[in-house]
Tab-separated table of C-alpha atoms and ligand atoms in Angstrom:
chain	number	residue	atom	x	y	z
A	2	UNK	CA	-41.017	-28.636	65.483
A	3	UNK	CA	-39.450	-29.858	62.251
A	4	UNK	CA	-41.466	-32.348	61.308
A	5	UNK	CA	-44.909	-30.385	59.803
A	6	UNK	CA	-47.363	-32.258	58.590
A	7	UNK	CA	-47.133	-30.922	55.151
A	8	UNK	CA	-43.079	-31.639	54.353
A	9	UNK	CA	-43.520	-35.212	56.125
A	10	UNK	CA	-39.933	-36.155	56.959
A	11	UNK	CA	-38.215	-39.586	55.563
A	12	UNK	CA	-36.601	-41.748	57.838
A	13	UNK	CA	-33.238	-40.609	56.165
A	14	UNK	CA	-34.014	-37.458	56.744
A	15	UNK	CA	-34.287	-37.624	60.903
A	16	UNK	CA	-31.439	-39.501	60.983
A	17	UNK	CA	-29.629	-37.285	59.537
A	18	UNK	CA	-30.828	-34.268	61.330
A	19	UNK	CA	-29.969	-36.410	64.791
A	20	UNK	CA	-26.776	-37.075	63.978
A	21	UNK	CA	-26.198	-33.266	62.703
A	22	UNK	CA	-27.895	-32.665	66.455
A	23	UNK	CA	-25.877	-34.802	67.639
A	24	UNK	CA	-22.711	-33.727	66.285
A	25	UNK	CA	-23.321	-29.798	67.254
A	26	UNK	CA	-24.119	-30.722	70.896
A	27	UNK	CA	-21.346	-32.948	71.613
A	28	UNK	CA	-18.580	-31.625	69.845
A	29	UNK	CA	-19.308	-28.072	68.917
A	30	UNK	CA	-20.907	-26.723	71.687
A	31	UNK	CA	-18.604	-27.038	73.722
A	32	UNK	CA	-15.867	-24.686	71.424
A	33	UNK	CA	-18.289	-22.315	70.472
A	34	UNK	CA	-17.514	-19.081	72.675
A	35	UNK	CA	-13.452	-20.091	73.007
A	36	UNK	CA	-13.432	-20.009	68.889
A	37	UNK	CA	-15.620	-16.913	68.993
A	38	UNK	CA	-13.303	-15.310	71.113
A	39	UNK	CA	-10.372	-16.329	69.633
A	40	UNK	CA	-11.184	-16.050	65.919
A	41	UNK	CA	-9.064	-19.088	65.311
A	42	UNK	CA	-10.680	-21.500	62.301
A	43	UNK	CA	-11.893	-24.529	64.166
A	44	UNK	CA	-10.255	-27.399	61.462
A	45	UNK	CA	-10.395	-30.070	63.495
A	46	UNK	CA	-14.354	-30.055	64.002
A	47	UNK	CA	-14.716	-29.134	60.087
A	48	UNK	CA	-12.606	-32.330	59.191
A	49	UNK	CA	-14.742	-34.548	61.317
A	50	UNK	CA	-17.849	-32.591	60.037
A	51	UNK	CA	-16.453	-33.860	56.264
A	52	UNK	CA	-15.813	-37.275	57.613
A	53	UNK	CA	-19.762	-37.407	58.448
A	54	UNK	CA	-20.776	-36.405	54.967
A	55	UNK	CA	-21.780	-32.825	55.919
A	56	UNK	CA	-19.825	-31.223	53.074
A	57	UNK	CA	-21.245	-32.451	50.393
A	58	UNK	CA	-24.695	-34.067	51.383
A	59	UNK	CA	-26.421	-33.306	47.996
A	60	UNK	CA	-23.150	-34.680	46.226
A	61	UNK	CA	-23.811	-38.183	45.024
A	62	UNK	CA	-22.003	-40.541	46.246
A	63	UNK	CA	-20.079	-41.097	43.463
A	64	UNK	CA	-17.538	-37.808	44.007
A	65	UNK	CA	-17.651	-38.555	47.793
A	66	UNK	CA	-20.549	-37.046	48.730
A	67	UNK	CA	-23.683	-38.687	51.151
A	68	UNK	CA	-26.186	-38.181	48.064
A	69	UNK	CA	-28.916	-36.994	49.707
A	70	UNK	CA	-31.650	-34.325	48.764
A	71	UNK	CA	-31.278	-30.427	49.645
A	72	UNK	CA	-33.972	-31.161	52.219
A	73	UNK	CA	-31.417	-33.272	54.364
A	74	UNK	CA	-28.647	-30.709	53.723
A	75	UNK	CA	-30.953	-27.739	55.197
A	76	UNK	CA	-31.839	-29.996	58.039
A	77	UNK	CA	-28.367	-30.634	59.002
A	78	UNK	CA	-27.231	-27.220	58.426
A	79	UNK	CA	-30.162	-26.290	60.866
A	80	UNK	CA	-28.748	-27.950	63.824
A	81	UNK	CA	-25.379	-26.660	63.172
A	82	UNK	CA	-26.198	-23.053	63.121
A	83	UNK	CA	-28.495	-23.630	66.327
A	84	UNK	CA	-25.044	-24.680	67.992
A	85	UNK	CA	-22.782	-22.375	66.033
A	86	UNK	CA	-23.242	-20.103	63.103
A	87	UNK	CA	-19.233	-19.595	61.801
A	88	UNK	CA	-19.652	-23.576	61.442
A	89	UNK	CA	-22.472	-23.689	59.483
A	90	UNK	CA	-21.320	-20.904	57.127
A	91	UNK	CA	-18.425	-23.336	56.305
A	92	UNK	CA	-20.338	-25.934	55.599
A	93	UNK	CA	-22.915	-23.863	54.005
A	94	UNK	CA	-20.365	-22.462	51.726
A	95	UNK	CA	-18.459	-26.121	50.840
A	96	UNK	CA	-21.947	-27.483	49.769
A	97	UNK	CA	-23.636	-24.870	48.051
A	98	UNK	CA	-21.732	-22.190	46.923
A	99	UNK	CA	-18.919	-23.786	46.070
A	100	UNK	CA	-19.762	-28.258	45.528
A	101	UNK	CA	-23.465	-27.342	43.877
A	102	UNK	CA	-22.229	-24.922	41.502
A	103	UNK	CA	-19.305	-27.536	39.918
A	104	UNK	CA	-21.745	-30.562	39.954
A	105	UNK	CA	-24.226	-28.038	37.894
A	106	UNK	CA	-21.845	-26.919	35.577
A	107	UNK	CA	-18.652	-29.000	35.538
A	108	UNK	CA	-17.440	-31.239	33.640
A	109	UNK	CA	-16.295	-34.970	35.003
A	110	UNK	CA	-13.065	-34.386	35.019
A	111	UNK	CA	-13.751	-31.200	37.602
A	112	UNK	CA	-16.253	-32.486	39.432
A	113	UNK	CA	-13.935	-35.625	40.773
A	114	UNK	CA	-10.901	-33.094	40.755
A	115	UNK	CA	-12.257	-30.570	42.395
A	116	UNK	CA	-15.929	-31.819	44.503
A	117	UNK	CA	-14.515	-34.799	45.740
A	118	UNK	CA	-11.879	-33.528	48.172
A	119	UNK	CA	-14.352	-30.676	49.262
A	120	UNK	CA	-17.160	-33.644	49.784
A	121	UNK	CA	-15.047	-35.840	51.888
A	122	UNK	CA	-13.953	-33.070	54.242
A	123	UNK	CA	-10.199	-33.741	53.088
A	124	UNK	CA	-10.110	-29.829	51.557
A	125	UNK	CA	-12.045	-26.294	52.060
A	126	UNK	CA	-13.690	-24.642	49.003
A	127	UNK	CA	-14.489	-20.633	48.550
A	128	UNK	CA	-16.335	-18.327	45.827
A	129	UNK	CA	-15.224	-15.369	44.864
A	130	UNK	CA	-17.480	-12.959	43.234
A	131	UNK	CA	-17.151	-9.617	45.240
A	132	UNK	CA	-14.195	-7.467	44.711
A	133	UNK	CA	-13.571	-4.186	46.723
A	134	UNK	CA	-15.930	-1.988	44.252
A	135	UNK	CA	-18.399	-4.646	42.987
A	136	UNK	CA	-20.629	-5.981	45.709
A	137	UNK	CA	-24.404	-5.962	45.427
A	138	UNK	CA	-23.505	-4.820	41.805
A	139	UNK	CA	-21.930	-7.666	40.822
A	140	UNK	CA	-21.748	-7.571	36.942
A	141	UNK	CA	-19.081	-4.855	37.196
A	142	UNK	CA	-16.111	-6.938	38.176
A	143	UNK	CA	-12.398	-4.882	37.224
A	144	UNK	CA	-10.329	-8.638	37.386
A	145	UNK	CA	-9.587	-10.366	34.422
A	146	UNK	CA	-9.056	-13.405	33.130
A	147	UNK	CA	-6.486	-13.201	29.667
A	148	UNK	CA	-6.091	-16.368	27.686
A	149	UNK	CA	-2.970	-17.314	27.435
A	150	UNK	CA	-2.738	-20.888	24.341
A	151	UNK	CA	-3.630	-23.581	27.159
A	152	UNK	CA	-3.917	-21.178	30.083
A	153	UNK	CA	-5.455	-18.390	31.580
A	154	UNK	CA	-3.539	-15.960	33.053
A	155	UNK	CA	-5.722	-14.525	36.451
A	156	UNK	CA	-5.490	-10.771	37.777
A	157	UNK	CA	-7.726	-8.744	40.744
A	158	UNK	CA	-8.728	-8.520	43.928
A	159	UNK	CA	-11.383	-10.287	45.629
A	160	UNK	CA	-12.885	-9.259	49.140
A	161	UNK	CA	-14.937	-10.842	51.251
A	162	UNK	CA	-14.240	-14.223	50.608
A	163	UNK	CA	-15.114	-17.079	53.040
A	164	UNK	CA	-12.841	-19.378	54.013
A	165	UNK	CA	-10.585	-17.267	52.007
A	166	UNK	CA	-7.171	-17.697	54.640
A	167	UNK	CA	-7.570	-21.408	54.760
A	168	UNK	CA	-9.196	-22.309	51.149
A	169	UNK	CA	-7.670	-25.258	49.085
A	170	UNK	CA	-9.771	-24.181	45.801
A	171	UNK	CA	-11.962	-21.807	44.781
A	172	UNK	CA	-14.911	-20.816	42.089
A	173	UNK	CA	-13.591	-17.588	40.937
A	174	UNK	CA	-15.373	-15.064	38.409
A	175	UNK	CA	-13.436	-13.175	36.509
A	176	UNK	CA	-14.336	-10.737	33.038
A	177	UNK	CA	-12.471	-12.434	29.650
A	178	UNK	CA	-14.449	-9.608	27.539
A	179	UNK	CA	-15.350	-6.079	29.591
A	180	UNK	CA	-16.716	-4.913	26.596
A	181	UNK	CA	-20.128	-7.738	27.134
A	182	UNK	CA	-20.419	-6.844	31.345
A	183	UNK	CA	-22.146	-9.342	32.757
A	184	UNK	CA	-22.012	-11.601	29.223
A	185	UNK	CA	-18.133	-11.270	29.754
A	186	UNK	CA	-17.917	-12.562	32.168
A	187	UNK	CA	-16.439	-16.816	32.648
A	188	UNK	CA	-15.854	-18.875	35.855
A	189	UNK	CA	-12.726	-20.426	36.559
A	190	UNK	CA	-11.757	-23.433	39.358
A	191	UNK	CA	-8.238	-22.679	40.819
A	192	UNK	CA	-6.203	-24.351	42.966
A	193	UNK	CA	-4.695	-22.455	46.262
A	194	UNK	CA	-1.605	-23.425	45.644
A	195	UNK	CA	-1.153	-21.793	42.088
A	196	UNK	CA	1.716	-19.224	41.955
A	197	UNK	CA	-0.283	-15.642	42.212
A	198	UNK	CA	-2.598	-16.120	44.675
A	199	UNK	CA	-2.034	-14.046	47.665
A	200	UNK	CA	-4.316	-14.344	50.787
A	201	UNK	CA	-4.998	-10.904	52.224
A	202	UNK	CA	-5.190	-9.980	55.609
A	203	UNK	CA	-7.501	-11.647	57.793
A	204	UNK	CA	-11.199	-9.318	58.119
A	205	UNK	CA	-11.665	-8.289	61.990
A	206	UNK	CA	-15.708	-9.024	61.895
A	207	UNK	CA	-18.821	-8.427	64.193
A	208	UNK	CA	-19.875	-12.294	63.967
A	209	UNK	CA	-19.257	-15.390	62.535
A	210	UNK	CA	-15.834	-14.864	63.767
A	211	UNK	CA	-14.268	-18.294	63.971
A	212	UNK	CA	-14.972	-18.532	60.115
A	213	UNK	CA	-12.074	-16.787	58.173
A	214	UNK	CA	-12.860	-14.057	55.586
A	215	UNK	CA	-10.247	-12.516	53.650
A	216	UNK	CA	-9.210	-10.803	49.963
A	217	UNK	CA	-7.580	-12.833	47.909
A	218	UNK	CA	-5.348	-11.414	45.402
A	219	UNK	CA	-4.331	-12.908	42.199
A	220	UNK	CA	-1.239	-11.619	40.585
A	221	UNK	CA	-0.127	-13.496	37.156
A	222	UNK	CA	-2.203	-16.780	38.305
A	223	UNK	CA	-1.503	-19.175	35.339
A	224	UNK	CA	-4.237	-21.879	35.341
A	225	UNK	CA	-5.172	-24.361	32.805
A	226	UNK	CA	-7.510	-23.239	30.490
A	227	UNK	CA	-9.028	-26.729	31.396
A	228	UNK	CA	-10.529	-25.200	35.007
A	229	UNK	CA	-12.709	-23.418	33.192
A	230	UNK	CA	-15.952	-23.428	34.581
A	231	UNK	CA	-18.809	-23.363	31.837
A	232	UNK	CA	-18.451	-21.621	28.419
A	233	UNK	CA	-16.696	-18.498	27.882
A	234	UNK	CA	-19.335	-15.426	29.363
A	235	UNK	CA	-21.399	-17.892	31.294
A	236	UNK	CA	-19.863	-16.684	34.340
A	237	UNK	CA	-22.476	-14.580	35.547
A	238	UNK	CA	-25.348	-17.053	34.952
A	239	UNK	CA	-22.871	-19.457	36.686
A	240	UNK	CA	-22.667	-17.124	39.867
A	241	UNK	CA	-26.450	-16.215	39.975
A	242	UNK	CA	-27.586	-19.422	40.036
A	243	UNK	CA	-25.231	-20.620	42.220
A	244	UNK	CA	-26.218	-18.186	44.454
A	245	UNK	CA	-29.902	-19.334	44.556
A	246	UNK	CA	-28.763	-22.035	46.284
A	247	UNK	CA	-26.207	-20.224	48.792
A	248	UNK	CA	-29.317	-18.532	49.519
A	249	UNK	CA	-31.202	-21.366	50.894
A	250	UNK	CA	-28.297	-22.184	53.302
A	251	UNK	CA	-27.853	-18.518	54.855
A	252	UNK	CA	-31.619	-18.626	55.221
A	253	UNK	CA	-31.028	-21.878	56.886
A	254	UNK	CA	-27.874	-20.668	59.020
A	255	UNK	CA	-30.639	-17.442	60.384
A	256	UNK	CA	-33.071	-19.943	60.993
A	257	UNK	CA	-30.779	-21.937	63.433
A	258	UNK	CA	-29.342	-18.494	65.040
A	259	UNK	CA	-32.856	-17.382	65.664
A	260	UNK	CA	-34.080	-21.024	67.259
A	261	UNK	CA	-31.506	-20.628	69.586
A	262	UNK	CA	-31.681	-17.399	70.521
A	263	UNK	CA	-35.498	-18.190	71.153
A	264	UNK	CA	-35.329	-21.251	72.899
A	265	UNK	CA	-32.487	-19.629	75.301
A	266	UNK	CA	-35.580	-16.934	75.519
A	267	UNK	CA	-38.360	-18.786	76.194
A	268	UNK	CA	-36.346	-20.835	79.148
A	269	UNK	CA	-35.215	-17.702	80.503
A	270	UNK	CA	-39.097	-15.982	80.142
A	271	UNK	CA	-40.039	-18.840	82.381
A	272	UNK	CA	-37.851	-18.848	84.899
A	273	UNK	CA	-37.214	-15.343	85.992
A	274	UNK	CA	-39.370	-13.632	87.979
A	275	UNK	CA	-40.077	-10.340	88.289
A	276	UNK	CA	-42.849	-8.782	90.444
A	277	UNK	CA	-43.555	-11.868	92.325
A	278	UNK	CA	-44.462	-13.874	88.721
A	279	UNK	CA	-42.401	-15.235	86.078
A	280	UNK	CA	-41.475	-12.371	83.257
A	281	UNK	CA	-43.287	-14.707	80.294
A	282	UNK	CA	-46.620	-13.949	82.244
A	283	UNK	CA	-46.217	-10.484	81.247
A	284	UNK	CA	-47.556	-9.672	77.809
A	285	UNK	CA	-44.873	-7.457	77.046
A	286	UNK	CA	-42.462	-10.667	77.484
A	287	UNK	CA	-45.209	-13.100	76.218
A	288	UNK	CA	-46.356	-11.243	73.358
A	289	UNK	CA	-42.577	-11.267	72.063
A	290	UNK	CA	-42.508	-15.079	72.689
A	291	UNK	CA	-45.417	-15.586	70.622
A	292	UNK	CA	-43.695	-12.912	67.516
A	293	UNK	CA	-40.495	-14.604	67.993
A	294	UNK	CA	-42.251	-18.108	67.592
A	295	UNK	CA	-44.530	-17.461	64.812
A	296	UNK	CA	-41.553	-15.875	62.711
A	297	UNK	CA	-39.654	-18.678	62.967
A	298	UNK	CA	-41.707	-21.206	61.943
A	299	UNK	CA	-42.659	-19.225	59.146
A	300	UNK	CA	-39.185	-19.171	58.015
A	301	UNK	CA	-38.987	-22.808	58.043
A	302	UNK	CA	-41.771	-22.834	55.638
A	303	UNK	CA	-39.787	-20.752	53.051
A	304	UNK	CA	-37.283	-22.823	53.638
A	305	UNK	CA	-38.424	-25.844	53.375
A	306	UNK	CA	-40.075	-24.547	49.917
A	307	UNK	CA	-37.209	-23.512	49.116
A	308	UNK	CA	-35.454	-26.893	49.158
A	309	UNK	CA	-38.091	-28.582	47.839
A	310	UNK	CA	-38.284	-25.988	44.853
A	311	UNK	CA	-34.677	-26.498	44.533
A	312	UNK	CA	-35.023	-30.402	44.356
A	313	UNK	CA	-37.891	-30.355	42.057
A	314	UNK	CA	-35.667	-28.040	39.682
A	315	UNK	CA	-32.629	-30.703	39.284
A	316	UNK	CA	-35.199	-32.826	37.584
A	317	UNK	CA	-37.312	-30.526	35.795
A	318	UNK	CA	-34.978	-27.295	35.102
A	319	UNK	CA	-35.741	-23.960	35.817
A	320	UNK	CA	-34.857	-21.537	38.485
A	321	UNK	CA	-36.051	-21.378	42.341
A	322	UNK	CA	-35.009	-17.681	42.731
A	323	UNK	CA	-37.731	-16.023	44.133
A	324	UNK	CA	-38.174	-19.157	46.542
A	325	UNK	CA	-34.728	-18.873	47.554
A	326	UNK	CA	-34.588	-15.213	48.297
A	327	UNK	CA	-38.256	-14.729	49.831
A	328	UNK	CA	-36.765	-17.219	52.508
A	329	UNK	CA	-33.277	-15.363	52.740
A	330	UNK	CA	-34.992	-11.697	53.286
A	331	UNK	CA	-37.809	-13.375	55.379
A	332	UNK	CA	-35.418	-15.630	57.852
A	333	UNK	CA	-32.107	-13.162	58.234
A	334	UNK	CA	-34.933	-10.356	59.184
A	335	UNK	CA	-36.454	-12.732	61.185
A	336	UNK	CA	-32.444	-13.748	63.302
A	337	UNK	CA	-32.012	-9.980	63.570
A	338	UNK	CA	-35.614	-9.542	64.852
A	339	UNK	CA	-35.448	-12.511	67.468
A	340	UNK	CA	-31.988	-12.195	68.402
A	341	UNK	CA	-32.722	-8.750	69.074
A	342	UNK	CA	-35.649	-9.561	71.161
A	343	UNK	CA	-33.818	-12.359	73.175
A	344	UNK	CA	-31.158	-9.925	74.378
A	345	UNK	CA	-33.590	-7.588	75.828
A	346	UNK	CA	-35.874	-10.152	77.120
A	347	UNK	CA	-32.549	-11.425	78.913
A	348	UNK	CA	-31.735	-7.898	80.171
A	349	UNK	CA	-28.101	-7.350	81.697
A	350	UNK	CA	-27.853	-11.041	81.470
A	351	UNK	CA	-28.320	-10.724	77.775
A	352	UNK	CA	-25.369	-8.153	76.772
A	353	UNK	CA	-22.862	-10.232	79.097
A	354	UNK	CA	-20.443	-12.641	77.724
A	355	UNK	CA	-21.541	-15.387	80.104
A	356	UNK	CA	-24.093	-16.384	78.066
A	357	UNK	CA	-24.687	-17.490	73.962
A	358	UNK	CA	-27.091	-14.302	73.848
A	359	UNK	CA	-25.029	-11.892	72.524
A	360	UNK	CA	-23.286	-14.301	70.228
A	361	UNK	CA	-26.198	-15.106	68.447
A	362	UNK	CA	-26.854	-11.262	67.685
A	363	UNK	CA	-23.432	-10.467	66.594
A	364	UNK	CA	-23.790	-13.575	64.364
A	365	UNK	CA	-27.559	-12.822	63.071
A	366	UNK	CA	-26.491	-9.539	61.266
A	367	UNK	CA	-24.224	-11.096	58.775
A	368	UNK	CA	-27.424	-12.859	56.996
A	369	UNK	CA	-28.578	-9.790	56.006
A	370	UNK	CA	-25.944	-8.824	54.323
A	371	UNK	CA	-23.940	-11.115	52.546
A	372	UNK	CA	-25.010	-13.830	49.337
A	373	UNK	CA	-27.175	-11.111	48.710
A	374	UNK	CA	-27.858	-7.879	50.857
A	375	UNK	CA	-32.172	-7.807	52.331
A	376	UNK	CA	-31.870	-4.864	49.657
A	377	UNK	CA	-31.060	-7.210	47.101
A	378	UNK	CA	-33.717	-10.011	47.445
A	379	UNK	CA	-36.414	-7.316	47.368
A	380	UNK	CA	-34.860	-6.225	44.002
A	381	UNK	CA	-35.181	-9.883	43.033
A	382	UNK	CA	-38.382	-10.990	44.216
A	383	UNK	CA	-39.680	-7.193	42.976
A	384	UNK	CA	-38.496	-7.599	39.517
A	385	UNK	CA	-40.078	-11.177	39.179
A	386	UNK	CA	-43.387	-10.628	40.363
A	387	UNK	CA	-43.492	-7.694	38.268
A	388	UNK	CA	-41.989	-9.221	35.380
A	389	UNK	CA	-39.133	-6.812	34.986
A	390	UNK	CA	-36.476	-9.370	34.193
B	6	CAA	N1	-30.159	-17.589	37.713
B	6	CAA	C1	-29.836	-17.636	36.400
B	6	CAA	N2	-29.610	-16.531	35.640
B	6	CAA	C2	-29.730	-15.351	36.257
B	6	CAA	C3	-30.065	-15.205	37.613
B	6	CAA	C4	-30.283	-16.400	38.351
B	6	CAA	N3	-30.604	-16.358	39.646
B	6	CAA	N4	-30.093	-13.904	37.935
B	6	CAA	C5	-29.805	-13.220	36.815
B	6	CAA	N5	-29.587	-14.105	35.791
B	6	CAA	C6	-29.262	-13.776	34.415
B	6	CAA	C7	-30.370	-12.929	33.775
B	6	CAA	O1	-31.382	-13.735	33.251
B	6	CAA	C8	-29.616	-12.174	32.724
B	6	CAA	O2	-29.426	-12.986	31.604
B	6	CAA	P1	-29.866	-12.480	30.118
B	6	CAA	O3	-29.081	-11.211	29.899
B	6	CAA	O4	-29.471	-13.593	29.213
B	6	CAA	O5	-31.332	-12.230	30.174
B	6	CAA	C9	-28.229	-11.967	33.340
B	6	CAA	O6	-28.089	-12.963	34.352
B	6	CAA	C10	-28.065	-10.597	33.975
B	6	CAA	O7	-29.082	-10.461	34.950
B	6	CAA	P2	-29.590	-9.054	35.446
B	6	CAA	O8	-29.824	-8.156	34.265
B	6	CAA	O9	-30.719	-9.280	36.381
B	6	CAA	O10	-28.314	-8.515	36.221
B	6	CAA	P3	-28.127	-7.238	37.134
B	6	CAA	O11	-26.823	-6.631	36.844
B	6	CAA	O12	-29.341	-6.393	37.113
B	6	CAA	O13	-27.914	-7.900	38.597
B	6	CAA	C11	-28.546	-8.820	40.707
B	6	CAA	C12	-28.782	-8.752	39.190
B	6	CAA	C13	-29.688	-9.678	41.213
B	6	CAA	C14	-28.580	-7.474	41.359
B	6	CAA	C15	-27.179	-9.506	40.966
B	6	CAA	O14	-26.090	-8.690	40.583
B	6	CAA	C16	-27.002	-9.924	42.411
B	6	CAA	O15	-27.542	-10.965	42.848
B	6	CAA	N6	-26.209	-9.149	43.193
B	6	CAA	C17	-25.830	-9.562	44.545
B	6	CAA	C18	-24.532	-10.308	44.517
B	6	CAA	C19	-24.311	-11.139	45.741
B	6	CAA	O16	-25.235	-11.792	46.251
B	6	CAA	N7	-23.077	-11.174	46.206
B	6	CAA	C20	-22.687	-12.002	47.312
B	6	CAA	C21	-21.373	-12.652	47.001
B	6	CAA	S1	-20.927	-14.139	47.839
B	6	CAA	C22	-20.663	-13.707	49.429
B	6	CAA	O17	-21.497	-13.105	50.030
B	6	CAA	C23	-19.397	-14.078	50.131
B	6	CAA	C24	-19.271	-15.430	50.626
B	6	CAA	O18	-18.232	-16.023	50.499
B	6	CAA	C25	-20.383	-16.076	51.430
């Protein structure tokens, strides 16, 4: 049920979505478990997903991108994640995390340097904020960035960093002043090819396993002082509000885990029987049905707001924060709460292998935790409605 009556859906839109369906049935499906098991980064479907505009669907056209609104870019993410969550974080992360923030804040010469390639599928983009003591704390970054006449000379450790093993470029944050924190802190664009970067060993993970996460190191990276991102200290701005709209597409990856695991529920509720009746026409299996359903549309709805908040903000300024993370906390809870319920409404059947079940758990946890920690968009939403910040 995507198409409520109150976010009426453009022709554009559906066709979009049906292709994304489309797409994720015929050729990702079919990988999904064997690059689960494997861990291996599935390029081949990411290139064609690029070739199809996924990439960069809010990027206009102009920098190779399908120029469409963040509503068609959470629709096609949707159907992605249904099918496979490690693909959708890689296309979650070229488009939002990484393409969004340069079209925001770069200048022309980046954005057809370094959004086109990313747009057009030809190239992987990555973000790197965390570093191994600076997580949910993020304004307490140890790396620097030294200028150097025309260059900036790059040194620290980044973990956690998606498509980190495979990357072409990255959005890196780095401090130029420790003595401002957060107001010290500037945003550079860096090639993975520069002399100094060194990609640390790939992350064993729970989930999300076919998309690679790794530390990158930089060691005496010289870049042009050109790849600067923004001003000088406007690196933390830069990463927040890039990370608004990250947060609309992990929302939108949970929301796809958790419509799969339901619908793989609800077939399964009505099919097995148990004490001469099918198990759905037991309350204790029904009753989750009807929790599992009702969460999940209300996550579309935050969504969906979301996006629309998002849109409405590239014309009229102004931040969509507390949309962004009220449907981040609302839709990862609701992927672990439905995923969780799907395995045990699947029994044995659930915990084996054999089936997607147990895939989608694994894969729901990671929502709550990174672009944000649950912990961390009650601290936001908290301080806004309270007026703290
Ligand atoms: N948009 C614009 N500006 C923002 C902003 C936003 N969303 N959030 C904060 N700011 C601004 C504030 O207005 C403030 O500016 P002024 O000083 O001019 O008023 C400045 O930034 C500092 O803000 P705070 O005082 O609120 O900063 P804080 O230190 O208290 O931290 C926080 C705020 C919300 C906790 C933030 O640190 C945060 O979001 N932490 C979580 C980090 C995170 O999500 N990391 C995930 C990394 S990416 C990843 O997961 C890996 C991957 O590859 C997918």
């Amino acid at each position: 049920m995507t198409d409520l009556p109150i976010y009426p859906l453009t022709t554009e839109h559906k066709m979009l979505r049906d292709a994304a369906r489309d797409f994720a049935q015929k050729e990702i499906s079919p990988i999904a478990a064997e690059f689960d098991e494997s861990g291996e980064f599935p390029h081949a479907t990411i290139k064609k997903m690029g070739a199809l505009g996924f990439m960069g669907i809010e990027v206009p056209e102009e920098y190779g991108g399908a120029g469409m609104d963040c509503l068609s870019y959470v629709l096609a993410l949707e159907e992605i994640c249904k099918v496979d969550a490690a693909h959708g974080v890689i296309m979650s992360v070229n488009n939002s995390l990484y393409c969004h923030g340069i079209m925001q804040f770069g200048t022309e010469e980046q954005r057809k340097k370094f959004i086109t390639p990313i747009a057009t599928g030809e190239a992987i983009g990555a973000y790197s904020l965390t570093e191994p003591q600076s997580g949910s704390d993020a304004g307490t970054m140890k790396s620097r960035a030294t200028r150097d006449g025309d260059f900036y000379v790059l040194n620290g450790r980044k973990s956690w960093v998606t498509s980190g093993p495979v990357a072409d470029y990255f959005v890196v944050f780095m401090m130029t002043d420790p003595d401002k924190k957060q107001k010290g802190v500037s945003a550079f664009l860096v090639d993975g090819k520069t002399k100094g970067i060194v990609r640390g060993k790939k992350e064993p993970k729970l989930g999300i396993r076919a998309s690679a996460t790794s530390e990158i190191i930089f060691e005496d990276c010289r870049i042009p002082a050109e790849n600067r991102l923004g001003a000088e200290g406007e690196g933390f701005k830069i990463a927040m509000t890039v990370l608004d709209a990250g947060r609309i597409g992990i929302a939108t990856q949970a929301l796809g885990i958790a419509e799969a695991a339901y619908e793989a529920a609800r077939q399964y509720a009505g099919q097995r029987e148990a004490f001469g009746q099918p198990i759905g026409a037991f309350q204790g299996t029904g009753f989750k049905i009807a929790d599992m359903k009702t969460r999940i549309e209300a996550s579309r709805l935050l969504i969906y707001n979301a996006a629309i908040a998002k849109e409405k903000s590239k014309e009229a300024g102004g931040r969509y924060s507390i949309e962004a993370s009220m449907a981040k906390l609302f839709a990862s809870e609701t992927a672990m709460f439905v995923t969780h319920q799907s395995v045990q409404i699947h029994g044995g059947m659930g915990y084996s292998k054999e089936l997607p079940v147990e895939r989608y758990f694994r894969d729901a946890k990671i929502t709550e935790i990174y672009e944000g920690t649950s912990e961390i968009q009650r601290l936001v939403i908290s301080r806004i409605e309270l007026g703290l910040k």
